Tab-separated table of C-alpha atoms and ligand atoms in Angstrom:
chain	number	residue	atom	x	y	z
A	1	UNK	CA	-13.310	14.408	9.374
A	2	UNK	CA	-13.564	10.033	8.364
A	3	UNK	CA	-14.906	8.705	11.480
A	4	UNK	CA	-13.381	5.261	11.284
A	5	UNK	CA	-13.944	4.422	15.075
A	6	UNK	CA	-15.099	0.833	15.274
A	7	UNK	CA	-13.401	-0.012	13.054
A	8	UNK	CA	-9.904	-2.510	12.575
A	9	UNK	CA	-7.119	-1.895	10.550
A	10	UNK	CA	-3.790	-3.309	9.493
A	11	UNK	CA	-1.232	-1.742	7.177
A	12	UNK	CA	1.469	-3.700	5.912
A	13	UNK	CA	4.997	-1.954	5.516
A	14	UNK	CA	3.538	0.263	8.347
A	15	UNK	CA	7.637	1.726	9.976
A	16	UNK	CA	7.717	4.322	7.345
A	17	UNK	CA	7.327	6.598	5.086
A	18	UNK	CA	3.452	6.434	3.187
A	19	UNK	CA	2.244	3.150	5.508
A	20	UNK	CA	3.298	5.384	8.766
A	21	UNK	CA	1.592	8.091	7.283
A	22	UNK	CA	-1.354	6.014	6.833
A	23	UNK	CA	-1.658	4.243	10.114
A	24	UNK	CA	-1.465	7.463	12.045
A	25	UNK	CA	-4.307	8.731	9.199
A	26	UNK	CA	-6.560	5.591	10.153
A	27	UNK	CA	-5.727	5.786	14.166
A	28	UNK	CA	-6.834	10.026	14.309
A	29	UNK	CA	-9.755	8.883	12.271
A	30	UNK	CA	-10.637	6.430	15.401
A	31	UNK	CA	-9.689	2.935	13.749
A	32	UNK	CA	-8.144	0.059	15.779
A	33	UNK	CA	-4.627	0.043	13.814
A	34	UNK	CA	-2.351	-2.835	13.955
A	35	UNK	CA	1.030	-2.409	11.332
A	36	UNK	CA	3.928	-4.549	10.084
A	37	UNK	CA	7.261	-4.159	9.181
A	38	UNK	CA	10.286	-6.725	8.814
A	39	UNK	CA	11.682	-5.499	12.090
A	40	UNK	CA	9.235	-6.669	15.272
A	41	UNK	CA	11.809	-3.270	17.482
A	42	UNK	CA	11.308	-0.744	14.680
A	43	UNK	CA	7.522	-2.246	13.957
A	44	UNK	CA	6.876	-1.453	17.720
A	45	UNK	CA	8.378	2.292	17.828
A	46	UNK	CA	6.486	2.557	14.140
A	47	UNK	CA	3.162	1.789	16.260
A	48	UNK	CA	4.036	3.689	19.476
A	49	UNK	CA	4.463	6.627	17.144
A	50	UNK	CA	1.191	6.043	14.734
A	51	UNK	CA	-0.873	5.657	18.039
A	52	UNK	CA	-1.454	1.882	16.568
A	53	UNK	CA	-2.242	-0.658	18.990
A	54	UNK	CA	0.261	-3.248	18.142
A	55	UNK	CA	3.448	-3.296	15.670
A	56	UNK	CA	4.364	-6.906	14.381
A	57	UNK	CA	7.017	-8.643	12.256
A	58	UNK	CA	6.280	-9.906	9.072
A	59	UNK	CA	7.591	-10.548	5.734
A	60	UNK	CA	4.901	-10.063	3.047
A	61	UNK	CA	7.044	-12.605	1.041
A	62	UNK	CA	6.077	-15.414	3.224
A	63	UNK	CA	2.408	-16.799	2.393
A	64	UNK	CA	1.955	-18.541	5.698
A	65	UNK	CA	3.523	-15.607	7.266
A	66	UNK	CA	1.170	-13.433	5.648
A	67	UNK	CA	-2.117	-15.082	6.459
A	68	UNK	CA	-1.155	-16.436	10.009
A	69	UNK	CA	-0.524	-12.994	11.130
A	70	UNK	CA	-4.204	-11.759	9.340
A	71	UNK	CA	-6.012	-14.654	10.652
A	72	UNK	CA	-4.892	-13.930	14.327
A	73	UNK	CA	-5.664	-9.730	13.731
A	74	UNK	CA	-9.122	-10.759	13.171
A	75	UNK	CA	-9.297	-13.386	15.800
A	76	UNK	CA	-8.198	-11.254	17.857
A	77	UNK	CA	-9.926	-8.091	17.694
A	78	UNK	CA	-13.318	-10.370	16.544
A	79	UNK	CA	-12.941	-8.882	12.697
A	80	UNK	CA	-11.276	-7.491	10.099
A	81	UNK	CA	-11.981	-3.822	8.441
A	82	UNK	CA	-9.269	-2.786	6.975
A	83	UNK	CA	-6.182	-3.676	5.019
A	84	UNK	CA	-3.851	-1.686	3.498
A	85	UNK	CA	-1.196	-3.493	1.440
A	86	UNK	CA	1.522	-1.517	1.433
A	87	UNK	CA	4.830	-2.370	1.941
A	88	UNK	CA	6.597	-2.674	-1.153
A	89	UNK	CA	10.559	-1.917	-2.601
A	90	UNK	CA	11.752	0.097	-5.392
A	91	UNK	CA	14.958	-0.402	-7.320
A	92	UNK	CA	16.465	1.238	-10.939
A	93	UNK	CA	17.844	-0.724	-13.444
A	94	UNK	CA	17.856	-0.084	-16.891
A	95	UNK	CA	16.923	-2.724	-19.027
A	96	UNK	CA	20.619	-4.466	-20.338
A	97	UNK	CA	21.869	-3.841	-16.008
A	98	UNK	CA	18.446	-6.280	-14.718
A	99	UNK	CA	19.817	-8.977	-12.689
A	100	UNK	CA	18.046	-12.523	-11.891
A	101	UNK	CA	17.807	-11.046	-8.622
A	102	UNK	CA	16.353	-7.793	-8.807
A	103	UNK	CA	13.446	-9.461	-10.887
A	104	UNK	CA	12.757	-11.480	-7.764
A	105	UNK	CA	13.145	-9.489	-4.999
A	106	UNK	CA	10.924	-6.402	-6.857
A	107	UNK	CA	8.107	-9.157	-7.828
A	108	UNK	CA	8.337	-11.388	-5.046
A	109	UNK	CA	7.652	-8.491	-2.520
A	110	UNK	CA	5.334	-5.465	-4.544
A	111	UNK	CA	3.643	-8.538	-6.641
A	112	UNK	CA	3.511	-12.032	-4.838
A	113	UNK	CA	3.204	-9.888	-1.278
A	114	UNK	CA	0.608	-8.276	-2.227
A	115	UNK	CA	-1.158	-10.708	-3.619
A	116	UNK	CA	-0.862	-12.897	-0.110
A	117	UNK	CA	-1.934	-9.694	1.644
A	118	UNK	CA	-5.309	-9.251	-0.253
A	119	UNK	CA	-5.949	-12.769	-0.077
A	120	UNK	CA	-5.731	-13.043	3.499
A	121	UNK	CA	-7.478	-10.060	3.935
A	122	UNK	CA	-10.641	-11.457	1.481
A	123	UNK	CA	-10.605	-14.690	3.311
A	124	UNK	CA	-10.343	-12.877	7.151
A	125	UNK	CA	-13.328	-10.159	5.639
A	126	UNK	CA	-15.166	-12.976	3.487
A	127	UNK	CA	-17.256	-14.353	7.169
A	128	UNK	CA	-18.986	-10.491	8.289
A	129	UNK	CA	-19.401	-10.176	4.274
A	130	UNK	CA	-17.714	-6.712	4.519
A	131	UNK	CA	-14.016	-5.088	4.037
A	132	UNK	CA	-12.154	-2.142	1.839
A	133	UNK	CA	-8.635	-3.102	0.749
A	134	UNK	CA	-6.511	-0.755	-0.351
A	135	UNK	CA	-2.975	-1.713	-2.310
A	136	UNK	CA	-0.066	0.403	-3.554
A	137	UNK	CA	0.226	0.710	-7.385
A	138	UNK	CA	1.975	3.782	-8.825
A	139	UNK	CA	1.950	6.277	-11.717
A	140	UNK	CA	5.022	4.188	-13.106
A	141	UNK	CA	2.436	1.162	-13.443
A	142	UNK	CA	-0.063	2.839	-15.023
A	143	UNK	CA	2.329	5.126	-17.874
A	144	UNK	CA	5.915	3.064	-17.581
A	145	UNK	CA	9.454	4.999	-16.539
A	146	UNK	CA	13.052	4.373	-18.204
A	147	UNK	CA	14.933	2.793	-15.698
A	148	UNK	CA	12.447	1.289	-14.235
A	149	UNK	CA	10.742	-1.441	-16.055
A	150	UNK	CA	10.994	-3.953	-13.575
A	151	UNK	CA	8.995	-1.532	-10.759
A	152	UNK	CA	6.830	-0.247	-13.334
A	153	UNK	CA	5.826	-4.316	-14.376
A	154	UNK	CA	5.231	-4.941	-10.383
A	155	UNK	CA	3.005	-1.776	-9.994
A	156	UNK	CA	1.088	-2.462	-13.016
A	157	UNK	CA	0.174	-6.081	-11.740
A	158	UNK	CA	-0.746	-4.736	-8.341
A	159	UNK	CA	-3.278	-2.219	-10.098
A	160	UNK	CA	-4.625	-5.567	-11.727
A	161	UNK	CA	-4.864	-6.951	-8.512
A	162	UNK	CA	-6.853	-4.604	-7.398
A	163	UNK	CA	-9.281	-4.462	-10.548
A	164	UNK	CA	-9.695	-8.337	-10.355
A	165	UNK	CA	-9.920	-8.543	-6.474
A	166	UNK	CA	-12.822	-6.141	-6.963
A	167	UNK	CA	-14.593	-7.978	-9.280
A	168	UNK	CA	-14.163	-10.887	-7.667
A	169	UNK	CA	-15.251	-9.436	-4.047
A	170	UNK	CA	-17.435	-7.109	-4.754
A	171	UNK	CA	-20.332	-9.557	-4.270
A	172	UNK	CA	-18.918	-10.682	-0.905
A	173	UNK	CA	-19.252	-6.847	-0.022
A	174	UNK	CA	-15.466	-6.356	-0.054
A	175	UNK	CA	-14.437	-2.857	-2.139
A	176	UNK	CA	-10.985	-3.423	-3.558
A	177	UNK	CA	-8.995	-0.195	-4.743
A	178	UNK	CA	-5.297	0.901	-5.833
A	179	UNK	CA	-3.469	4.448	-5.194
A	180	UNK	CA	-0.991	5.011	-7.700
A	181	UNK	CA	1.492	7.714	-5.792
A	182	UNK	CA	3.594	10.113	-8.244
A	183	UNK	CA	6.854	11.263	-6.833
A	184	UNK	CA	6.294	10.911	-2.658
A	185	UNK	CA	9.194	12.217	-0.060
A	186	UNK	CA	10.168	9.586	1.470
A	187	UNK	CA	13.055	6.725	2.073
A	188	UNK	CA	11.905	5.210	-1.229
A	189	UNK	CA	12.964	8.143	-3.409
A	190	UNK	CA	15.591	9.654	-1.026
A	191	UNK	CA	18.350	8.396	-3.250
A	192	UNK	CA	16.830	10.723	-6.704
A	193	UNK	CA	19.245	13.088	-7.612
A	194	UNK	CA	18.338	16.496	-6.827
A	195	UNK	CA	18.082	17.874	-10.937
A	196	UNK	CA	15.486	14.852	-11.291
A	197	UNK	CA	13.590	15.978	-8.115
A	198	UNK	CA	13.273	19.627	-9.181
A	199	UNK	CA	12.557	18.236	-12.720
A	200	UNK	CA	9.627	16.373	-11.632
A	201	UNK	CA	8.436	19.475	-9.415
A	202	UNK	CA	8.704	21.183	-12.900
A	203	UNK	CA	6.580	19.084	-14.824
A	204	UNK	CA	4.181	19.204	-11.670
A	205	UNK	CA	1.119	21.400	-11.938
A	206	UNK	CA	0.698	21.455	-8.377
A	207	UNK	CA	4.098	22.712	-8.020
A	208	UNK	CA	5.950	20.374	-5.205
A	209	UNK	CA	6.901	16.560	-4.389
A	210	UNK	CA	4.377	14.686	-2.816
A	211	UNK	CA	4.142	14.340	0.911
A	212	UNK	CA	3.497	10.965	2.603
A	213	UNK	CA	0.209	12.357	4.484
A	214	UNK	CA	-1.261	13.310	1.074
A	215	UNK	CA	-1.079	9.428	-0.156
A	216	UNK	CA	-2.624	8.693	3.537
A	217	UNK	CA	-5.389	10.860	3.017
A	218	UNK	CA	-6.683	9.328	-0.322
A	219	UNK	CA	-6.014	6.021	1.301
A	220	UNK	CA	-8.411	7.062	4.334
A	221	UNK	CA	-10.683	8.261	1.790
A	222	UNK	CA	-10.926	4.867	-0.698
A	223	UNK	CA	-11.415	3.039	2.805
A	224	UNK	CA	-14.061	4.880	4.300
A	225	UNK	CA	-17.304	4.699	4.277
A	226	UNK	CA	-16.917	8.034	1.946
A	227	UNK	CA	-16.259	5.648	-0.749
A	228	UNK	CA	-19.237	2.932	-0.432
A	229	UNK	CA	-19.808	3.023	-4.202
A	230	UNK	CA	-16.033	3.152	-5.269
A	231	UNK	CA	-14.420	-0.164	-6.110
A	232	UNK	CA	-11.715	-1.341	-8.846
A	233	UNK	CA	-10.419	1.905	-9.451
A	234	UNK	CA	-6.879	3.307	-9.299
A	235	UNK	CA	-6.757	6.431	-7.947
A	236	UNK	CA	-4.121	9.482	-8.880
A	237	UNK	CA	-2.179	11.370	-6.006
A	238	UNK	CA	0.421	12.734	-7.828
A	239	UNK	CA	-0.348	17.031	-7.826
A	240	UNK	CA	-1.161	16.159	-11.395
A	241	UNK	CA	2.173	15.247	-12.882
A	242	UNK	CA	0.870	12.399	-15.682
A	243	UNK	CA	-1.224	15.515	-16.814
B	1	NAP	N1	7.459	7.070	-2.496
B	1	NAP	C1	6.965	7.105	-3.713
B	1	NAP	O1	7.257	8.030	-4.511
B	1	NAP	C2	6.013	6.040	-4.180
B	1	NAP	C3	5.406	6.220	-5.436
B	1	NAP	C4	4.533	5.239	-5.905
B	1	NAP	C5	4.270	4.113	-5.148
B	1	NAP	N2	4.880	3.951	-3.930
B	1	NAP	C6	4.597	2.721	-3.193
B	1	NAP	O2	4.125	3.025	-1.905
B	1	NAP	C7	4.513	2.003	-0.977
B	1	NAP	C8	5.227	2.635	0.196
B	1	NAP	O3	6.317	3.389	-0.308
B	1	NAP	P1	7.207	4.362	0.609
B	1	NAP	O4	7.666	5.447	-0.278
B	1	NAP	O5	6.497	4.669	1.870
B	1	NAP	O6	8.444	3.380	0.879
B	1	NAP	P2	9.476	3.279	2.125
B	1	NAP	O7	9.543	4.572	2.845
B	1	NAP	O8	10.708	2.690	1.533
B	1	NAP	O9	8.743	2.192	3.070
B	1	NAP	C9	8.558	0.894	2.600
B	1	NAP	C10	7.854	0.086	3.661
B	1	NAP	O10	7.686	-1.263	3.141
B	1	NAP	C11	8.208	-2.185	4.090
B	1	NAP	N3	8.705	-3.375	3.408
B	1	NAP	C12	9.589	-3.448	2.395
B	1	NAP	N4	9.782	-4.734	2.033
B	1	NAP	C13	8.989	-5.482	2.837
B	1	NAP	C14	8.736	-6.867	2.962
B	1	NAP	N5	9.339	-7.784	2.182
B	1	NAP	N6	7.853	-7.288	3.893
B	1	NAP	C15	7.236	-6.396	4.698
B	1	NAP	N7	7.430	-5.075	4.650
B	1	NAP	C16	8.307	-4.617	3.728
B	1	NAP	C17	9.265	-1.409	4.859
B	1	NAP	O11	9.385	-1.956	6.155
B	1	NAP	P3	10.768	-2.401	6.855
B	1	NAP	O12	11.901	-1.936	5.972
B	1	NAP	O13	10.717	-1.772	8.187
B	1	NAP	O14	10.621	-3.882	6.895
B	1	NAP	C18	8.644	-0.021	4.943
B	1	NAP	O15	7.758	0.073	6.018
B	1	NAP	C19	5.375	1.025	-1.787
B	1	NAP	O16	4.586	-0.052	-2.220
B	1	NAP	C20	5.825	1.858	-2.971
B	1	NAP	O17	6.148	1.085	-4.103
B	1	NAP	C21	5.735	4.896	-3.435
């Protein structure tokens, strides 16, 4: 099993679905896990439930939000290890239905709170010259989806954030890498219709939807010490589906 004790963690967008999954994944694995959510109540039960140490509000929208809550994490537990940006939305629109607003909201969250995330997290790992970030891309990034262009764009700029992060960090001793999920169970894609769920199964070599603990998993992989010569990439967990 990862042996992560020591070590400090925080996973944005941490009350559900795959970041619950993956601050439980760090905490068994012996981390220090501190995750957010826009709710400080349902942050708090989040954390009681992942065995985190502390649940805390925060909108990933808000730069100074962002990096006041990362600075303190690391002041407070003396550093940094970890960071795990994912919270992020999904919404469908086809292309002549996009509104002003769901341009904003989708790239103002998956792309601009990302982006605050991993650049808190460089400058809060930058000091002790070491750090793996991990961020949430998706299959719909990397291969586009009708219906979706406006996730898809978001995703694909988040895998570029992690390909230029890593480039950028990689120096400072700061590994910067991307999951891109296929179809996951969880709140995000409760509302597929059931034909499009079995379709997917269908075109799924591995046979099934993705579970949230299997996108944890990688993520405890690409941030363990497993991983010491893996940075920039964009890693699969979809049972094979782009296949
Ligand atoms: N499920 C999939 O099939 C799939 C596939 C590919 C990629 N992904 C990506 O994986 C990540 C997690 O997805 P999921 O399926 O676990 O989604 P989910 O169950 O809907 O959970 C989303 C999480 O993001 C948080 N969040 C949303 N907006 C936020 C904001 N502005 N500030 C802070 N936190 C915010 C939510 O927290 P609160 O609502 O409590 O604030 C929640 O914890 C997302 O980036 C998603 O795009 C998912």
């Amino acid at each position: 099993m990862t042996d992560l004790s020591g070590r400090v963690a925080l996973v944005t967008g941490g009350t559900r679905g795959i970041g619950l999954a993956t601050a439980k994944a760090l905490a068994e694995a012996g981390a220090t896990v501190v995750l957010t959510g826009r709710d400080e109540s349902r942050a708090k039960e989040a954390a009681a439930a992942a065995g985190a140490s502390a649940g805390l509000a925060l909108d990933v929208t808000d730069a100074k939000a962002v990096s006041t809550l990362v600075r303190g994490v690391a002041k407070e537990h003396g550093k940094l290890d970890i960071v795990v940006a994912n919270a992020g939305i999904m919404e469908d629109a086809l292309l002549g239905m996009i509104k002003e607003d769901l341009v904003d909201t989708t790239l103002s969250t998956n792309v601009a709170g990302t982006l605050h995330t991993v650049q808190a997290a460089a400058r809060a790992m930058m000091r002790k010259k070491t750090g793996a970030i991990v961020v949430l891309a998706s299959i719909v990034g990397e291969y586009g989806s009708a219906g979706q262009t406006v996730y898809a764009a978001s995703k694909a700029a988040v895998a570029n954030i992690a390909r230029s992060a890593a480039k950028e960090l990689g120096r400072s001793g700061i590994r910067v890498n991307a999951v891109a999920p296929g179809v996951i169970d969880t709140d995000l894609t409760a509302g597929l219709a059931e034909d499009a769920k079995a379709d997917n199964i269908a075109r799924t070599p591995l046979a099934r939807l993705g579970a949230a603990e299997d996108v944890a998993k990688a993520i405890r992989f690409l941030v363990s010490d497993e991983a010491s010569f893996v940075t920039g990439q964009v890693l699969g967990v979809d049972g094979g589906l782009v296949l």
